Every structure is written in C-alpha cells, then in structure tokens.
Amino acid sequence: MHTVVVGTSGVTASDVLAVAREGARIELSDEAVAALAAARGIVEALAAKPEPVYGVSTGFGALASRHISPELRAQLQRNIVRSHAAGMGPRVEREVVRALMFLRLKTVCSGHTGVRPEVAQTMADILNAGITPVVHEYGSLGCSGDLAPLSHCALTLMGEGDAEGPDGVVRPAGELLAEAGITPVELREKEGLALLNGTDGMLGMLVMALADLEALYKSADVTAALSLEALLGTDKVLAPELHAIRPHPGQSASAANMLAVLKGSELTGHHQDDAPRVQDAYSVRCAPQVAGAGRDTLAHARTVAERELAAAVDNPVVLPDGRVESNGNFHGAPVAYVLDFLAIAAADLGSIAERRTDRLLDKNRSHGLPPFLADDAGVDSGLMIAQYTQAALVSEMKRLAVPASADSIPSSAMQEDHVSMGWSAARKLRTSVDNLTRIVAIELYAATRAIELREGLTPAPASRAVIDAVRAAGVQGPGPDRFLAPDLAAADAFVRAGGVVAAVEPVTGPLA
C-alpha cells in the first residue's frame, strides 16, 4: 500500500487523494516529530507563566477574557471539543472525513500548533486503522475553522462519540480504538483548540473537486466533439490559429481536444449540404470558449489549493522565535471564493451540454436526425425524457451556483462577526460535480446514438472508439423504446470511471 510521509512543509493534492480515496498509510517524518516537540516546549513554558496566553491559559472566542487556572486546563480542552461537536444532519462522506483529518494532521505537523507528537501520531494511527469519525453536514461557518466537523474528529481522538469502523459499521469510537490498540488522547493546553481551527474540510473537498472536474472537462470536450459530429457541424472553428488570437490557455486546450477527436470524420463539414447554414449554433461553435473558461477557472482554483496545502492554519500559532500569536488565518475566504467560482463554471458547462443535447433531439435543428432520436417517432418517444432529466440537473446546478461566500451570519456573540461559509460552498460544489457527471453522460448517450443514426457516413476513429466502449459498457444503441433509466445509469458509470477519456486517448494521444 502507498505510504504518505507528512513533514513540516505541507502536503500535495495527490497526497490528499491517496489518503482520502485510496486508504494510503501515513507516517510522520523525523523532521515533523522534532518540530512538534519544539513547539510543544514553547507552549508548556508559556503555560507555566502567570500571564494569560490565548488558547493556552484562557477561554475561547467571546470567552477569551477569562484566565483559566492550571488545574482546569485539561478540562477546558476536553470541553471545547465536546461542546463544539454540535453537528447535525446527514453524515458526511467517508472520503471527506479522511481528507479533513489528514489535512488537520498536516497543519499539526508544521510545528506551528503546539500539539504534542503523540497526539499527531494518534491521528495518523486512527486514519491508518480505517476508523472514520461520524461528521454531520451542518455545523461549519467556514471561519475559526470547520469547527463542528473538526470537533467530531477530535472527539474520536479522545475515544468519545461515534465512528465508522473499517467494516463500514458505526460504533462507539472508544470500542473501535480499543480493538485497533489505540490509546485515546488526554488533551492538554492548546491541543483541543489546535484540533479545531482550520479550513481542512473545505480544502479537502476542493482538492477532490479539482480532480473530478479535471477529468470531467476532458470528457466534456469529447462529448462536445461527438455532438458536433452528429449535427454535421464544421470543425474549421477549432483551428489552432483561430484560438491563438484569443490566447486563453483553456480555450486552446479544449479546441485541440475536440479537433483531435474529430480527426478523420466523414460527418464534419456538411453544414452547407441540404439545409445550408453559415455557422453552427453557439452551443456547438463556442464549446471551446465555454469549456476553456472553466479550465482556466480550474487552474486558478488549483493555485489557491496549492497555497492552502502549504499553509499552517491555526489560531494562535507558535512562531520559531518562541512567540505565540493570534491571527486570522483560519478565515476561509480564499478557499470559499474558488469553490463558488467552480460551481459557476460547472453550471455553465452543464448548461451548454444540455443545449447540444436538445439540439440533437429537435428535428427542426438536428439536420436530418429523427425526432428525439426515436426509432418510430410517435410510437416511440426516444430520448425525450432523458433531456428532461438533463434539464432538471442543469436547473439545480444553476441554483447551486449562487455563491455561499457572499453570505455571512455573525456568531460567537459578535466576536466572529464575518464568516466565509466555505464549508457550505464545498458541500454544494460536490452536488454540482455529481450533477455535471450525469449531464455529460446524457449528452454522451444522445450523441453516440445520433452518430449511429447517420447511415452512410463514417465517424472519426476516436468517435468510433468511444461508441464501441460505451456499447461494451452496457449502454445500448438505437432501437425501439425500452426502460431508459438503466442505460442512463450505465452511461453515468462509464463517465465516472473515466471511460470516455480512456476510450479516445489510444487514438488521439493524451488529451490536454
């Protein structure tokens, strides 16, 4: 099994994906253990002094003015975890919780939090044992960290609350830790606070969304090319010299992908045949411009994610010169903005894909295809309601594109009077990515059927490869009406598994 070593300088997106989705094991580097011990020494020295230090010998948030005596400090740290583990709603996905815990461990290992090495090791042990805390949908405002979600994870570290075992069964966390031979942690000064103060949940979901969207944008370029081909459109608009004069990198990449898929097609270039048209519709002609803008949005979001992956997000933080200083680095605005931006770009990609699908089904705009791609129109309805489903998904994506980060609800007696709502932005983006996958699958289903209905014209070799792969995956071709949901589910599974890109790249070479 792959092992991820956590040091003091952050982690990579591939590390997050390996731990969250592949169950990679975690090890702490010697450098991280030394940094943990050094920072802990600073915290303990401050804890021994009579002067109050926020997070070490005081209360938290609006209660920070109270000085806490030494005999109550362990109780203070336990209490913040218990009281903040106040989430509600459905359980959050296992991969999200694993990413959340791993990214909190990343910051702990930076040496800026003052947490003991044994606490960090226990966090790694829990992940390695396949124990996943029960975390709920609601409870984070994306400021002062993803508080409730991180608190539920810290509760498991203490041997309290519920968690999912490696067998997928939810049981008391104390039982699961005991079976794995893990001793629950007794938190000391600052440790409870340090386990809660981070953007780890929203960052983990950003990293996973970026990976999923990168794959989806490639698949969407392929399905757009198939739709262009099925509509007898022209590939001249994809010429690299046209895109070079508007030098957006994503646009050029999408156009190049589409051109590679269409190479050798007998279907393109017939726009002047029976029903002459000067230009294809925007949903066909402007596909690279829309998908390309989304690709450039991904690039910006990836830059923000990489910066955050290298960050140590906590409050207060331990500095190398021995100071323990308060700050506002826990505010989720940088991450929240790009999460919302991605939801906007994804909604637009879904919208233009749906417009192409609708065009394929409309006999007045499909340039010779049967109504709704039906076998016997009137007796058969063809893909009429598949487009309804696609439209419903697009409509929801438009609602999900409303930014969460533009909202703020004050909390903690107005101490935390401006929050990022980054967790909420991340949660809705996950739904958007899920919906976009289904939308691309429906366009794929319609476009492959439409190409097969173009008798006498040979599709591009890459298109033929996609059609063959889709049919081998259980997605049926043209014919009389049948129970459609299983076909759509098979197309969805094919897209999710990366089947579209896997089918074309042996013909086209690697897509951009």
CSV table of N, CA and C in Angstrom, one decimal, residues 131-230:
chain,number,residue,atom,x,y,z
A,131,ILE,N,-10.5,3.9,10.7
A,131,ILE,CA,-11.6,4.4,11.6
A,131,ILE,C,-11.9,5.8,11.1
A,132,THR,N,-13.2,6.1,10.9
A,132,THR,CA,-13.7,7.3,10.3
A,132,THR,C,-14.7,7.9,11.2
A,133,PRO,N,-14.4,9.1,11.9
A,133,PRO,CA,-15.4,9.7,12.7
A,133,PRO,C,-16.7,10.0,12.0
A,134,VAL,N,-17.8,10.0,12.7
A,134,VAL,CA,-19.1,10.4,12.2
A,134,VAL,C,-19.1,12.0,12.2
A,135,VAL,N,-19.2,12.5,11.0
A,135,VAL,CA,-19.2,14.0,10.9
A,135,VAL,C,-20.5,14.3,10.2
A,136,HIS,N,-21.2,15.4,10.6
A,136,HIS,CA,-22.5,15.8,10.0
A,136,HIS,C,-22.4,16.9,9.1
A,137,GLU,N,-23.4,17.1,8.3
A,137,GLU,CA,-23.5,18.0,7.2
A,137,GLU,C,-23.4,19.5,7.7
A,138,TYR,N,-24.1,19.8,8.8
A,138,TYR,CA,-24.2,21.2,9.2
A,138,TYR,C,-23.4,21.4,10.5
A,139,GLY,N,-22.7,22.6,10.6
A,139,GLY,CA,-22.0,22.9,11.8
A,139,GLY,C,-20.8,23.8,11.6
A,140,SER,N,-20.5,24.1,10.3
A,140,SER,CA,-19.3,24.9,10.0
A,140,SER,C,-19.8,26.2,9.3
A,141,LEU,N,-19.3,27.3,9.7
A,141,LEU,CA,-19.5,28.6,9.0
A,141,LEU,C,-18.2,29.0,8.2
A,142,GLY,N,-17.2,28.1,8.3
A,142,GLY,CA,-16.0,28.3,7.5
A,142,GLY,C,-15.2,29.5,8.0
A,143,CYS,N,-15.2,29.6,9.4
A,143,CYS,CA,-14.4,30.6,10.0
A,143,CYS,C,-14.1,30.2,11.4
A,144,SER,N,-12.9,30.5,11.9
A,144,SER,CA,-12.4,29.8,13.1
A,144,SER,C,-12.3,28.3,12.8
A,145,GLY,N,-12.2,28.0,11.5
A,145,GLY,CA,-12.1,26.6,11.1
A,145,GLY,C,-13.4,26.0,10.8
A,146,ASP,N,-13.4,24.8,10.3
A,146,ASP,CA,-14.6,24.0,10.1
A,146,ASP,C,-14.9,23.4,11.5
A,147,LEU,N,-15.4,24.2,12.4
A,147,LEU,CA,-15.4,23.8,13.8
A,147,LEU,C,-16.1,22.5,14.2
A,148,ALA,N,-17.4,22.4,13.9
A,148,ALA,CA,-18.1,21.2,14.3
A,148,ALA,C,-17.6,20.0,13.6
A,149,PRO,N,-17.3,20.0,12.3
A,149,PRO,CA,-16.7,18.8,11.6
A,149,PRO,C,-15.4,18.4,12.3
A,150,LEU,N,-14.5,19.3,12.5
A,150,LEU,CA,-13.2,19.0,13.1
A,150,LEU,C,-13.4,18.6,14.6
A,151,SER,N,-14.4,19.1,15.3
A,151,SER,CA,-14.7,18.7,16.7
A,151,SER,C,-15.1,17.2,16.7
A,152,HIS,N,-15.9,16.8,15.8
A,152,HIS,CA,-16.4,15.4,15.8
A,152,HIS,C,-15.2,14.5,15.6
A,153,CYS,N,-14.2,14.9,14.8
A,153,CYS,CA,-13.0,14.2,14.5
A,153,CYS,C,-12.1,14.1,15.8
A,154,ALA,N,-12.0,15.3,16.5
A,154,ALA,CA,-11.2,15.3,17.7
A,154,ALA,C,-11.9,14.5,18.8
A,155,LEU,N,-13.2,14.4,18.8
A,155,LEU,CA,-14.0,13.6,19.8
A,155,LEU,C,-13.5,12.1,19.7
A,156,THR,N,-13.4,11.6,18.4
A,156,THR,CA,-12.9,10.3,18.2
A,156,THR,C,-11.5,10.1,18.8
A,157,LEU,N,-10.7,11.1,18.6
A,157,LEU,CA,-9.3,11.1,19.1
A,157,LEU,C,-9.3,10.9,20.6
A,158,MET,N,-10.3,11.4,21.3
A,158,MET,CA,-10.5,11.3,22.8
A,158,MET,C,-11.2,10.0,23.1
A,159,GLY,N,-11.6,9.2,22.1
A,159,GLY,CA,-12.3,7.9,22.4
A,159,GLY,C,-13.8,8.1,22.7
A,160,GLU,N,-14.3,9.2,22.3
A,160,GLU,CA,-15.7,9.5,22.5
A,160,GLU,C,-16.5,9.7,21.2
A,161,GLY,N,-17.8,9.7,21.3
A,161,GLY,CA,-18.7,9.8,20.2
A,161,GLY,C,-18.7,8.5,19.3
A,162,ASP,N,-19.2,8.7,18.1
A,162,ASP,CA,-19.3,7.5,17.2
A,162,ASP,C,-18.4,7.6,16.0
A,163,ALA,N,-18.0,6.5,15.5
A,163,ALA,CA,-17.2,6.5,14.3
A,163,ALA,C,-17.5,5.2,13.5
A,164,GLU,N,-17.1,5.2,12.2
A,164,GLU,CA,-17.3,4.1,11.4
A,164,GLU,C,-16.0,3.3,11.4
A,165,GLY,N,-16.2,2.0,11.6
A,165,GLY,CA,-15.0,1.1,11.6
A,165,GLY,C,-14.6,0.7,10.1
A,166,PRO,N,-13.5,0.0,10.0
A,166,PRO,CA,-13.1,-0.4,8.6
A,166,PRO,C,-14.1,-1.3,7.9
A,167,ASP,N,-15.0,-1.9,8.7
A,167,ASP,CA,-16.0,-2.7,8.1
A,167,ASP,C,-17.3,-1.9,7.7
A,168,GLY,N,-17.2,-0.6,7.9
A,168,GLY,CA,-18.3,0.3,7.5
A,168,GLY,C,-19.4,0.4,8.5
A,169,VAL,N,-19.3,-0.3,9.7
A,169,VAL,CA,-20.3,-0.2,10.7
A,169,VAL,C,-20.0,0.9,11.7
A,170,VAL,N,-21.0,1.7,12.0
A,170,VAL,CA,-20.8,2.7,13.0
A,170,VAL,C,-21.0,2.2,14.4
A,171,ARG,N,-20.0,2.5,15.2
A,171,ARG,CA,-20.0,2.0,16.6
A,171,ARG,C,-19.4,3.1,17.5
A,172,PRO,N,-19.4,2.9,18.8
A,172,PRO,CA,-18.8,3.9,19.7
A,172,PRO,C,-17.3,4.0,19.4
A,173,ALA,N,-16.7,5.2,19.3
A,173,ALA,CA,-15.3,5.4,19.0
A,173,ALA,C,-14.4,4.7,19.9
A,174,GLY,N,-14.7,4.7,21.2
A,174,GLY,CA,-13.9,4.0,22.2
A,174,GLY,C,-13.7,2.6,21.9
A,175,GLU,N,-14.7,1.9,21.5
A,175,GLU,CA,-14.6,0.5,21.2
A,175,GLU,C,-13.7,0.2,20.0
A,176,LEU,N,-13.9,1.1,19.0
A,176,LEU,CA,-13.0,0.9,17.7
A,176,LEU,C,-11.6,1.2,18.0
A,177,LEU,N,-11.3,2.2,18.8
A,177,LEU,CA,-9.9,2.5,19.2
A,177,LEU,C,-9.3,1.3,20.0
A,178,ALA,N,-10.1,0.8,20.9
A,178,ALA,CA,-9.6,-0.3,21.7
A,178,ALA,C,-9.2,-1.5,20.9
A,179,GLU,N,-10.1,-1.9,19.9
A,179,GLU,CA,-9.9,-3.0,19.0
A,179,GLU,C,-8.6,-2.8,18.2
A,180,ALA,N,-8.3,-1.5,17.8
A,180,ALA,CA,-7.2,-1.2,17.0
A,180,ALA,C,-5.9,-1.0,17.8
A,181,GLY,N,-6.0,-1.2,19.1
A,181,GLY,CA,-4.9,-1.0,20.0
A,181,GLY,C,-4.4,0.5,20.1
A,182,ILE,N,-5.3,1.4,20.0
A,182,ILE,CA,-5.0,2.8,20.0
A,182,ILE,C,-5.5,3.4,21.3
A,183,THR,N,-4.6,4.1,22.0
A,183,THR,CA,-5.0,4.7,23.3
A,183,THR,C,-5.6,6.1,23.1
A,184,PRO,N,-6.8,6.4,23.6
A,184,PRO,CA,-7.3,7.7,23.4
A,184,PRO,C,-6.4,8.8,24.0
A,185,VAL,N,-6.5,9.9,23.4
A,185,VAL,CA,-5.7,11.1,23.8
A,185,VAL,C,-6.3,11.8,25.0
A,186,GLU,N,-5.5,12.2,26.0
A,186,GLU,CA,-5.9,13.1,27.0
A,186,GLU,C,-5.4,14.5,26.7
A,187,LEU,N,-6.2,15.4,26.2
A,187,LEU,CA,-5.7,16.7,25.7
A,187,LEU,C,-5.2,17.6,26.8
A,188,ARG,N,-4.1,18.3,26.4
A,188,ARG,CA,-3.5,19.3,27.3
A,188,ARG,C,-3.7,20.7,26.7
A,189,GLU,N,-3.0,21.7,27.4
A,189,GLU,CA,-3.1,23.1,26.9
A,189,GLU,C,-3.0,23.2,25.4
A,190,LYS,N,-3.9,24.0,24.9
A,190,LYS,CA,-3.9,24.4,23.5
A,190,LYS,C,-4.3,23.3,22.5
A,191,GLU,N,-4.3,22.0,22.9
A,191,GLU,CA,-4.4,20.9,21.9
A,191,GLU,C,-5.9,20.8,21.4
A,192,GLY,N,-6.9,21.0,22.3
A,192,GLY,CA,-8.2,21.0,21.8
A,192,GLY,C,-8.5,22.0,20.8
A,193,LEU,N,-8.0,23.2,21.1
A,193,LEU,CA,-8.2,24.4,20.1
A,193,LEU,C,-7.5,24.1,18.8
A,194,ALA,N,-6.3,23.6,18.9
A,194,ALA,CA,-5.5,23.3,17.7
A,194,ALA,C,-6.1,22.3,16.8
A,195,LEU,N,-6.9,21.4,17.3
A,195,LEU,CA,-7.5,20.3,16.5
A,195,LEU,C,-8.7,20.8,15.8
A,196,LEU,N,-9.2,22.0,16.1
A,196,LEU,CA,-10.5,22.5,15.5
A,196,LEU,C,-10.3,23.7,14.6
A,197,ASN,N,-9.2,24.4,14.6
A,197,ASN,CA,-9.0,25.7,13.9
A,197,ASN,C,-8.4,25.6,12.5
A,198,GLY,N,-9.2,25.1,11.6
A,198,GLY,CA,-8.6,25.0,10.2
A,198,GLY,C,-9.7,25.0,9.1
A,199,THR,N,-9.2,25.2,7.9
A,199,THR,CA,-10.1,25.2,6.7
A,199,THR,C,-10.0,23.8,6.1
A,200,ASP,N,-9.7,22.8,6.9
A,200,ASP,CA,-9.4,21.4,6.4
A,200,ASP,C,-10.5,20.8,5.6
A,201,GLY,N,-11.8,20.9,6.1
A,201,GLY,CA,-12.9,20.3,5.4
A,201,GLY,C,-13.1,20.9,4.0
A,202,MET,N,-13.2,22.2,4.0
A,202,MET,CA,-13.4,22.8,2.7
A,202,MET,C,-12.3,22.6,1.7
A,203,LEU,N,-11.0,22.6,2.2
A,203,LEU,CA,-9.9,22.4,1.4
A,203,LEU,C,-9.9,21.0,0.9
A,204,GLY,N,-10.2,20.0,1.7
A,204,GLY,CA,-10.2,18.6,1.2
A,204,GLY,C,-11.2,18.4,0.1
A,205,MET,N,-12.4,19.0,0.3
A,205,MET,CA,-13.4,18.9,-0.8
A,205,MET,C,-13.0,19.7,-2.0
A,206,LEU,N,-12.3,20.8,-1.9
A,206,LEU,CA,-11.7,21.5,-3.1
A,206,LEU,C,-10.8,20.6,-3.8
A,207,VAL,N,-9.9,20.0,-3.1
A,207,VAL,CA,-8.9,19.1,-3.8
A,207,VAL,C,-9.6,18.0,-4.6
A,208,MET,N,-10.6,17.4,-4.0
A,208,MET,CA,-11.2,16.3,-4.6
A,208,MET,C,-12.1,16.8,-5.8
A,209,ALA,N,-12.7,17.9,-5.7
A,209,ALA,CA,-13.5,18.5,-6.8
A,209,ALA,C,-12.6,18.9,-7.9
A,210,LEU,N,-11.4,19.4,-7.7
A,210,LEU,CA,-10.5,19.7,-8.7
A,210,LEU,C,-10.1,18.4,-9.5
A,211,ALA,N,-9.9,17.4,-8.8
A,211,ALA,CA,-9.5,16.1,-9.5
A,211,ALA,C,-10.7,15.6,-10.4
A,212,ASP,N,-11.9,15.7,-9.8
A,212,ASP,CA,-13.0,15.2,-10.5
A,212,ASP,C,-13.4,16.1,-11.7
A,213,LEU,N,-13.3,17.4,-11.5
A,213,LEU,CA,-13.6,18.3,-12.6
A,213,LEU,C,-12.5,18.3,-13.8
A,214,GLU,N,-11.3,18.1,-13.4
A,214,GLU,CA,-10.3,17.9,-14.5
A,214,GLU,C,-10.6,16.8,-15.4
A,215,ALA,N,-11.0,15.7,-14.8
A,215,ALA,CA,-11.4,14.5,-15.7
A,215,ALA,C,-12.7,14.8,-16.4
A,216,LEU,N,-13.7,15.5,-15.8
A,216,LEU,CA,-14.9,15.8,-16.4
A,216,LEU,C,-14.8,16.8,-17.6
A,217,TYR,N,-13.9,17.8,-17.5
A,217,TYR,CA,-13.7,18.7,-18.6
A,217,TYR,C,-13.1,18.0,-19.8
A,218,LYS,N,-12.3,17.0,-19.6
A,218,LYS,CA,-11.8,16.3,-20.8
A,218,LYS,C,-12.9,15.5,-21.4
A,219,SER,N,-13.7,14.8,-20.5
A,219,SER,CA,-14.9,14.1,-21.1
A,219,SER,C,-15.8,15.0,-21.8
A,220,ALA,N,-16.0,16.2,-21.3
A,220,ALA,CA,-17.0,17.1,-21.9
A,220,ALA,C,-16.5,17.6,-23.3
A,221,ASP,N,-15.2,17.7,-23.4
A,221,ASP,CA,-14.6,18.1,-24.7
A,221,ASP,C,-14.9,17.0,-25.7
A,222,VAL,N,-14.8,15.7,-25.3
A,222,VAL,CA,-15.1,14.6,-26.2
A,222,VAL,C,-16.6,14.6,-26.6
A,223,THR,N,-17.5,14.7,-25.6
A,223,THR,CA,-18.9,14.7,-25.9
A,223,THR,C,-19.3,15.9,-26.8
A,224,ALA,N,-18.7,17.0,-26.6
A,224,ALA,CA,-19.0,18.2,-27.4
A,224,ALA,C,-18.6,17.9,-28.9
A,225,ALA,N,-17.4,17.2,-29.0
A,225,ALA,CA,-17.0,16.8,-30.4
A,225,ALA,C,-17.9,15.8,-31.0
A,226,LEU,N,-18.4,14.9,-30.2
A,226,LEU,CA,-19.4,13.9,-30.8
A,226,LEU,C,-20.7,14.6,-31.2
A,227,SER,N,-21.1,15.6,-30.4
A,227,SER,CA,-22.3,16.3,-30.8
A,227,SER,C,-22.1,17.1,-32.0
A,228,LEU,N,-21.0,17.8,-32.1
A,228,LEU,CA,-20.7,18.5,-33.4
A,228,LEU,C,-20.7,17.6,-34.6
A,229,GLU,N,-20.1,16.4,-34.4
A,229,GLU,CA,-20.1,15.4,-35.5
A,229,GLU,C,-21.5,15.0,-35.8
A,230,ALA,N,-22.3,14.6,-34.8
A,230,ALA,CA,-23.6,14.2,-35.1
A,230,ALA,C,-24.5,15.2,-35.7
